[in-house]
XYZ file of C-alpha atoms in Angstrom:
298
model
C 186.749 64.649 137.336
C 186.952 68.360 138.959
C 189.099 69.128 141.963
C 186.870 71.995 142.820
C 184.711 70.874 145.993
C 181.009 71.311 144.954
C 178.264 72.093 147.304
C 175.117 70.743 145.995
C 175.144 67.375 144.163
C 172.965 64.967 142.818
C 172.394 61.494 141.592
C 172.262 61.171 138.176
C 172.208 58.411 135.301
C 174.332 59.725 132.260
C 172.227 57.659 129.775
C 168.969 59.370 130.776
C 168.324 62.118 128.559
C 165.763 63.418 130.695
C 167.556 63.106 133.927
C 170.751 64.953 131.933
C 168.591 67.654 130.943
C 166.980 68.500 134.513
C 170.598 68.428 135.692
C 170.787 71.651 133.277
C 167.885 73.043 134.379
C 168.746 72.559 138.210
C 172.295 74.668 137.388
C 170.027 76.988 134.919
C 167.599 78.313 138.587
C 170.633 77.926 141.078
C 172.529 80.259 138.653
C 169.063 82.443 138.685
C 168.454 82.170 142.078
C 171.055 83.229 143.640
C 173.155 85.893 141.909
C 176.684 86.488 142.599
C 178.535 89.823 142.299
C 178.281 91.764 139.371
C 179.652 90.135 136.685
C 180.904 87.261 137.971
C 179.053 83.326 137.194
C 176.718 82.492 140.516
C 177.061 79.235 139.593
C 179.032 76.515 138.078
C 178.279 73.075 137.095
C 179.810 69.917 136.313
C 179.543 66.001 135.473
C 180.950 62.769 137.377
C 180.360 59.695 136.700
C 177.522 59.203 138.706
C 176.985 62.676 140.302
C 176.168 66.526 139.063
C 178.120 69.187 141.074
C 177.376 72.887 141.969
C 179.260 74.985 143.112
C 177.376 78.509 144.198
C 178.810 81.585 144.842
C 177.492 80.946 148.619
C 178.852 77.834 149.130
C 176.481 77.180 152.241
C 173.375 77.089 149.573
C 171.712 73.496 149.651
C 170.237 70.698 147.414
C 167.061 71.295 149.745
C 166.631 75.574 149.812
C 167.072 75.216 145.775
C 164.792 72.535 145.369
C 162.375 74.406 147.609
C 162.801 77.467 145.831
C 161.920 75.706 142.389
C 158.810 73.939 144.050
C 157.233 77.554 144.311
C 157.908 78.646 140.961
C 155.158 80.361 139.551
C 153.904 81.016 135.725
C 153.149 83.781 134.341
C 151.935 84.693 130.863
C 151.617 88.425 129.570
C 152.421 90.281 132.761
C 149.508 88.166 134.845
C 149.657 84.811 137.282
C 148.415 82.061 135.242
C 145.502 81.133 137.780
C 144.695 77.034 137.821
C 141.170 78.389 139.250
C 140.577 79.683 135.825
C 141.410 76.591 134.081
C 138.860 74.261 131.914
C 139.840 70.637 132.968
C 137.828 69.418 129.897
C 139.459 68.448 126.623
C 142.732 67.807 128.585
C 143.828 64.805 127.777
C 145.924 62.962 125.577
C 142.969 61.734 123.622
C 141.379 65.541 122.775
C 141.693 65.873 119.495
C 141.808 69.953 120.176
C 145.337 71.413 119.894
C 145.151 74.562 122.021
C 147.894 77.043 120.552
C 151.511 77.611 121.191
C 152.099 79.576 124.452
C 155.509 80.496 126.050
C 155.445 81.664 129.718
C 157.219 82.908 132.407
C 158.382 81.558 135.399
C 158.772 83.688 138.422
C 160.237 83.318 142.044
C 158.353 83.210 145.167
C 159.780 87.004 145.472
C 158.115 88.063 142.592
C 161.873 87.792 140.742
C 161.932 86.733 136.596
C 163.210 83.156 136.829
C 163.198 82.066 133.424
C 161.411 82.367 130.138
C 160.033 79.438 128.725
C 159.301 78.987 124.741
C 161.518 75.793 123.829
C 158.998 73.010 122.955
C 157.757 75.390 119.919
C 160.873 72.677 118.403
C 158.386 70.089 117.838
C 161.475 67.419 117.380
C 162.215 67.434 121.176
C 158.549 67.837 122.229
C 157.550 64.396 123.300
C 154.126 65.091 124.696
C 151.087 65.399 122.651
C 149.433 68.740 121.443
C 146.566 68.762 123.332
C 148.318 68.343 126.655
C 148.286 71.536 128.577
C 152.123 72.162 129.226
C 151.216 74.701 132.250
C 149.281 72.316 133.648
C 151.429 69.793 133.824
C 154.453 71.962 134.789
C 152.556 73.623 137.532
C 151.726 69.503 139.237
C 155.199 68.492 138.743
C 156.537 71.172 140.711
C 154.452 70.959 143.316
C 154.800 67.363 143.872
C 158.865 67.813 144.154
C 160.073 66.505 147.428
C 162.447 69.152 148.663
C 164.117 66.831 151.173
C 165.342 64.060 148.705
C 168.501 64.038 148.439
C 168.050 61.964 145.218
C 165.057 63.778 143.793
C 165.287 61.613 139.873
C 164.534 58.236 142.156
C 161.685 59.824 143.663
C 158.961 58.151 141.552
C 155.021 58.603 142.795
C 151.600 59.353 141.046
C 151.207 63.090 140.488
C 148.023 65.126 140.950
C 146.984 68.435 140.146
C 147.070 70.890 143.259
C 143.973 71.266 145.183
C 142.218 73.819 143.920
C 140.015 76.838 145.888
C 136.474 75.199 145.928
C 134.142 77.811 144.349
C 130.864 79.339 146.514
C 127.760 78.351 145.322
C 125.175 80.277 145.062
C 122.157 78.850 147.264
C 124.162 78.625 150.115
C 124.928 75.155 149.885
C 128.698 73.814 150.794
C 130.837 73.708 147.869
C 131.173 70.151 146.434
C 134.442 67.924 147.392
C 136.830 68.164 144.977
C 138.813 65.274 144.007
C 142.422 66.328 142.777
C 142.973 65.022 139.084
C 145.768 62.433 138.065
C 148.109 64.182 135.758
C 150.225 62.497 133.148
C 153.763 63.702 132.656
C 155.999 65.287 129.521
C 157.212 61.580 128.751
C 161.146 62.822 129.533
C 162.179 59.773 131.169
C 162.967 56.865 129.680
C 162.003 54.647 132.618
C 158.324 56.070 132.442
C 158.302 56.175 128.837
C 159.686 52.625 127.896
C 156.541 51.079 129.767
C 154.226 52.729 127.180
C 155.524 51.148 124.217
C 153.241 48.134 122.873
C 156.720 46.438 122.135
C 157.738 46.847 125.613
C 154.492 45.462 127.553
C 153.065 43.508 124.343
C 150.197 46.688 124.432
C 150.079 50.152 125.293
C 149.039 51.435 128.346
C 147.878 54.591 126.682
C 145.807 52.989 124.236
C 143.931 51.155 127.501
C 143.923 54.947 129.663
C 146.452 53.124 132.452
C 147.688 56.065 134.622
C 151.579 55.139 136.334
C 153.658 56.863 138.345
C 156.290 59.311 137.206
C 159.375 61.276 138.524
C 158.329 64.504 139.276
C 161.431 66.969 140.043
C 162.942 65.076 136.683
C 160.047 65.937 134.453
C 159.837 69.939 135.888
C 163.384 70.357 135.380
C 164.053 68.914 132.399
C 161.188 70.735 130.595
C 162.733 74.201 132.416
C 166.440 73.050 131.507
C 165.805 72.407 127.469
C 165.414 76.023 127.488
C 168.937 76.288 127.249
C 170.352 73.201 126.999
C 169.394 72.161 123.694
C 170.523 68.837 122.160
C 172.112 68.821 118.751
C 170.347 66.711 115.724
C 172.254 63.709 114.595
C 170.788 64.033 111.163
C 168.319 61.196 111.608
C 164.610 61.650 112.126
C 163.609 62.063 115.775
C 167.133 61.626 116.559
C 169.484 63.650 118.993
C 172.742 64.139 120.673
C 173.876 65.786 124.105
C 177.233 66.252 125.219
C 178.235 65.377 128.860
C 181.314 67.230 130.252
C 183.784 66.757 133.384
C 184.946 70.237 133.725
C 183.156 72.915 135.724
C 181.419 75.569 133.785
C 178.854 78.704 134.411
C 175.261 78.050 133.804
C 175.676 80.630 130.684
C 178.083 77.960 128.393
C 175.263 75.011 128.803
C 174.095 75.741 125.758
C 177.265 75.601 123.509
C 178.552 73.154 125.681
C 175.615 70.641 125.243
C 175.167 70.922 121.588
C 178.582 70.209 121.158
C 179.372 73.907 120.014
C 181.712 74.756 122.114
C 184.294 71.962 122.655
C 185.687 70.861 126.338
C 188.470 68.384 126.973
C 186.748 65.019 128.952
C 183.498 65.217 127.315
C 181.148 62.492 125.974
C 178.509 62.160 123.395
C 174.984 60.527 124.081
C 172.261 60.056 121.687
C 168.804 59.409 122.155
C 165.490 58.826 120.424
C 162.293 60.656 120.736
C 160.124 57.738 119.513
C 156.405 57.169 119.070
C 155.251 55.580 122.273
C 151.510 54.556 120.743
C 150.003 53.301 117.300
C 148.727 56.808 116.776
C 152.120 57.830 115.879
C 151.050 61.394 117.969
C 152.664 60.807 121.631
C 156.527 60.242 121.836
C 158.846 59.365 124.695
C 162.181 60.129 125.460
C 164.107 56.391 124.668
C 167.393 55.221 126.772
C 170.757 57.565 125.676
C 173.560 55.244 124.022
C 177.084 56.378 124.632
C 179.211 56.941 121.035
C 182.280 58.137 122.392
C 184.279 60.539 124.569
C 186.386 63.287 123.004
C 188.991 66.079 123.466
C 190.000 63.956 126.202
C-alpha cells in the first residue's frame, strides 16, 4: 500500500479482468487529459486492495471532470468524425454472418485534442466479442451511457442504448418518423455480464434465445480503451491470460511492462483469466472470473 495521498479513486474488484483493465484505461485518459509540465508523468497510478488511486499533477482534478471528459470522447477514423447518422443498423448483430473488416480509430477530446489511438483487438486472443459486432458502435453507446457522478462507476449496471440519433427530413413534407433508440449489447469484458451467457451457467444461453441484459457501461468503454496499453501476458494455454496487479505508484507510460509482467515491481500479484466461448457456436467469448496464483517481489 502507497503512502502517497491519491486524488481520484475508485472501487475496484482485483479478480475482474475487465474491471482491472478499465482501471488502466481510466489512468491511460487522466494521464492524456491533463498534461503536466514538460517532461514530467501527469499522472500516476496505483492498486489497493479494494481501491485504484490517481494521483494528477493537479491534485484538485476529480473522479467526476475525468469521467465527464471520457463520456465526450469522440472517434475518428482517417482524419474525419465517424458520424452514427451515417451508420447502417442492419447486419449488426451478433447473429450476421458478415464480418465487416478490421478498423483502428481515433479517439479525440471534446477540444478537438488526440486522446488515444485505438488498434488492440486486431489480437484476436483478447477479443471477446464477435466479428460482426461493430466495435465503434458499441464504444460510442457505452460512453455515452457513463454516469459521470458515480462515484463507483464498475457497480453502475443498466441497459445501454444507442444515442438518439438526428431524425432525417423527408421529402413530402411529412414529420420525420419516431425513432426508437436501439438496445446495444456490450464487448463481453465483465465477468458478471458474461458468466450469465454461458448454457452451463443458466442451463441455456441467453444468446442462443436473443435475451438482451444489462451491462456496466463505464467498465466496458474503459476497458476496451485501456487494453491498448495494458496488454495481458499469455500463460501458454489456449484462450488463456495473465495480468499483473501492483501496489506501488507508477506513470501511465510503465502500464504496459508493468501489466505483462515485463517489468518487475516489489508487492505485485498475478491474475489469470479465461476468454471462453460463451455460446455453442464456439464464435462469441466472455471474459471468465481472474484466479489469483501468487504475489511476488514482495
Amino acid at each position: 500500500m502507497s503512502d502517497v495521498q491519491p486524488n481520484i479513486t475508485i472501487p475496484v474488484d482485483l479478480t475482474n479482468p475487465g474491471q482491472f483493465f478499465a482501471c488502466c484505461g481510466l489512468l491511460e485518459l487522466a494521464d492524456r487529459l491533463w498534461p503536466g509540465a514538460v517532461g514530467s508523468p501527469s499522472a500516476f497510478g496505483w492498486f489497493e486492495p479494494k481501491h485504484f488511486c490517481i494521483l494528477t499533477a493537479d491534485k484538485t482534478k476529480t473522479l467526476a471532470e475525468l469521467l465527464s471528459a471520457i463520456a465526450e470522447l469522440k472517434t475518428w477514423i482517417n482524419g474525419e468524425i465517424d458520424d452514427p447518422a451515417q451508420e447502417d443498423d442492419e447486419g449488426d448483430s451478433e447473429e450476421s454472418e458478415k464480418e465487416p473488416p478490421f478498423q483502428p480509430f481515433t479517439m479525440k477530446w471534446s477540444d478537438g485534442r488526440d486522446a488515444i489511438f485505438l488498434n488492440w483487438w486486431s489480437e484476436t486472443s483478447i477479443k471477446p466479442w464477435a466479428g460482426s459486432m461493430k466495435d465503434r458502435t458499441i464504444l460510442r453507446a457505452m460512453l455515452a451511457a457513463i454516469n459521470t457522478s458515480s462515484l463507483s462507476p464498475f457497480d453502475d449496471v443498466k441497459a445501454v442504448f444507442d444515442p438518439m440519433k438526428t431524425p432525417k427530413l423527408t421529402t413530402d413534407g411529412k414529420k420525420p418518423r419516431k425513432q426508437k433508440p436501439k438496445k446495444r449489447e456490450p464487448f463481453y469484458f465483465d465477468p458478471r455480464r458474461g458468466n450469465k451467457s454461458h448454457p452451463l451457467d443458466s442451463g441455456f444461453s441467453p444468446d442462443v434465445h436473443k435475451m438482451q441484459a444489462q451491462c456496466c457501461p463505464a467498465l466496458e468503454a474503459l476497458c476496451f480503451i485501456g487494453l491498448q496499453r495494458a496488454r495481458p501476458a499469455s500463460t501458454g494455454v489456449a484462450n488463456q491470460s495473465r495480468y499483473t496487479v501492483w501496489s506501488r505508484h507508477i506513470p501511465a507510460n510503465l502500464i504496459g511492462p508493468v501489466v505483462c509482467g515485463i517489468l518487475p515491481i516489489p508487492g505485485s500479484s498475478n491474475y489469470v483469466f479465461n476468454n471462453y466461448f460463451r455460446t455453442n457456436k464456439l464464435m462469441h467469448k466472455t471474459f471468465s472470473q481472474a484466479t489469483l496464483v501468487r504475489s511476488i517481489y514482495v
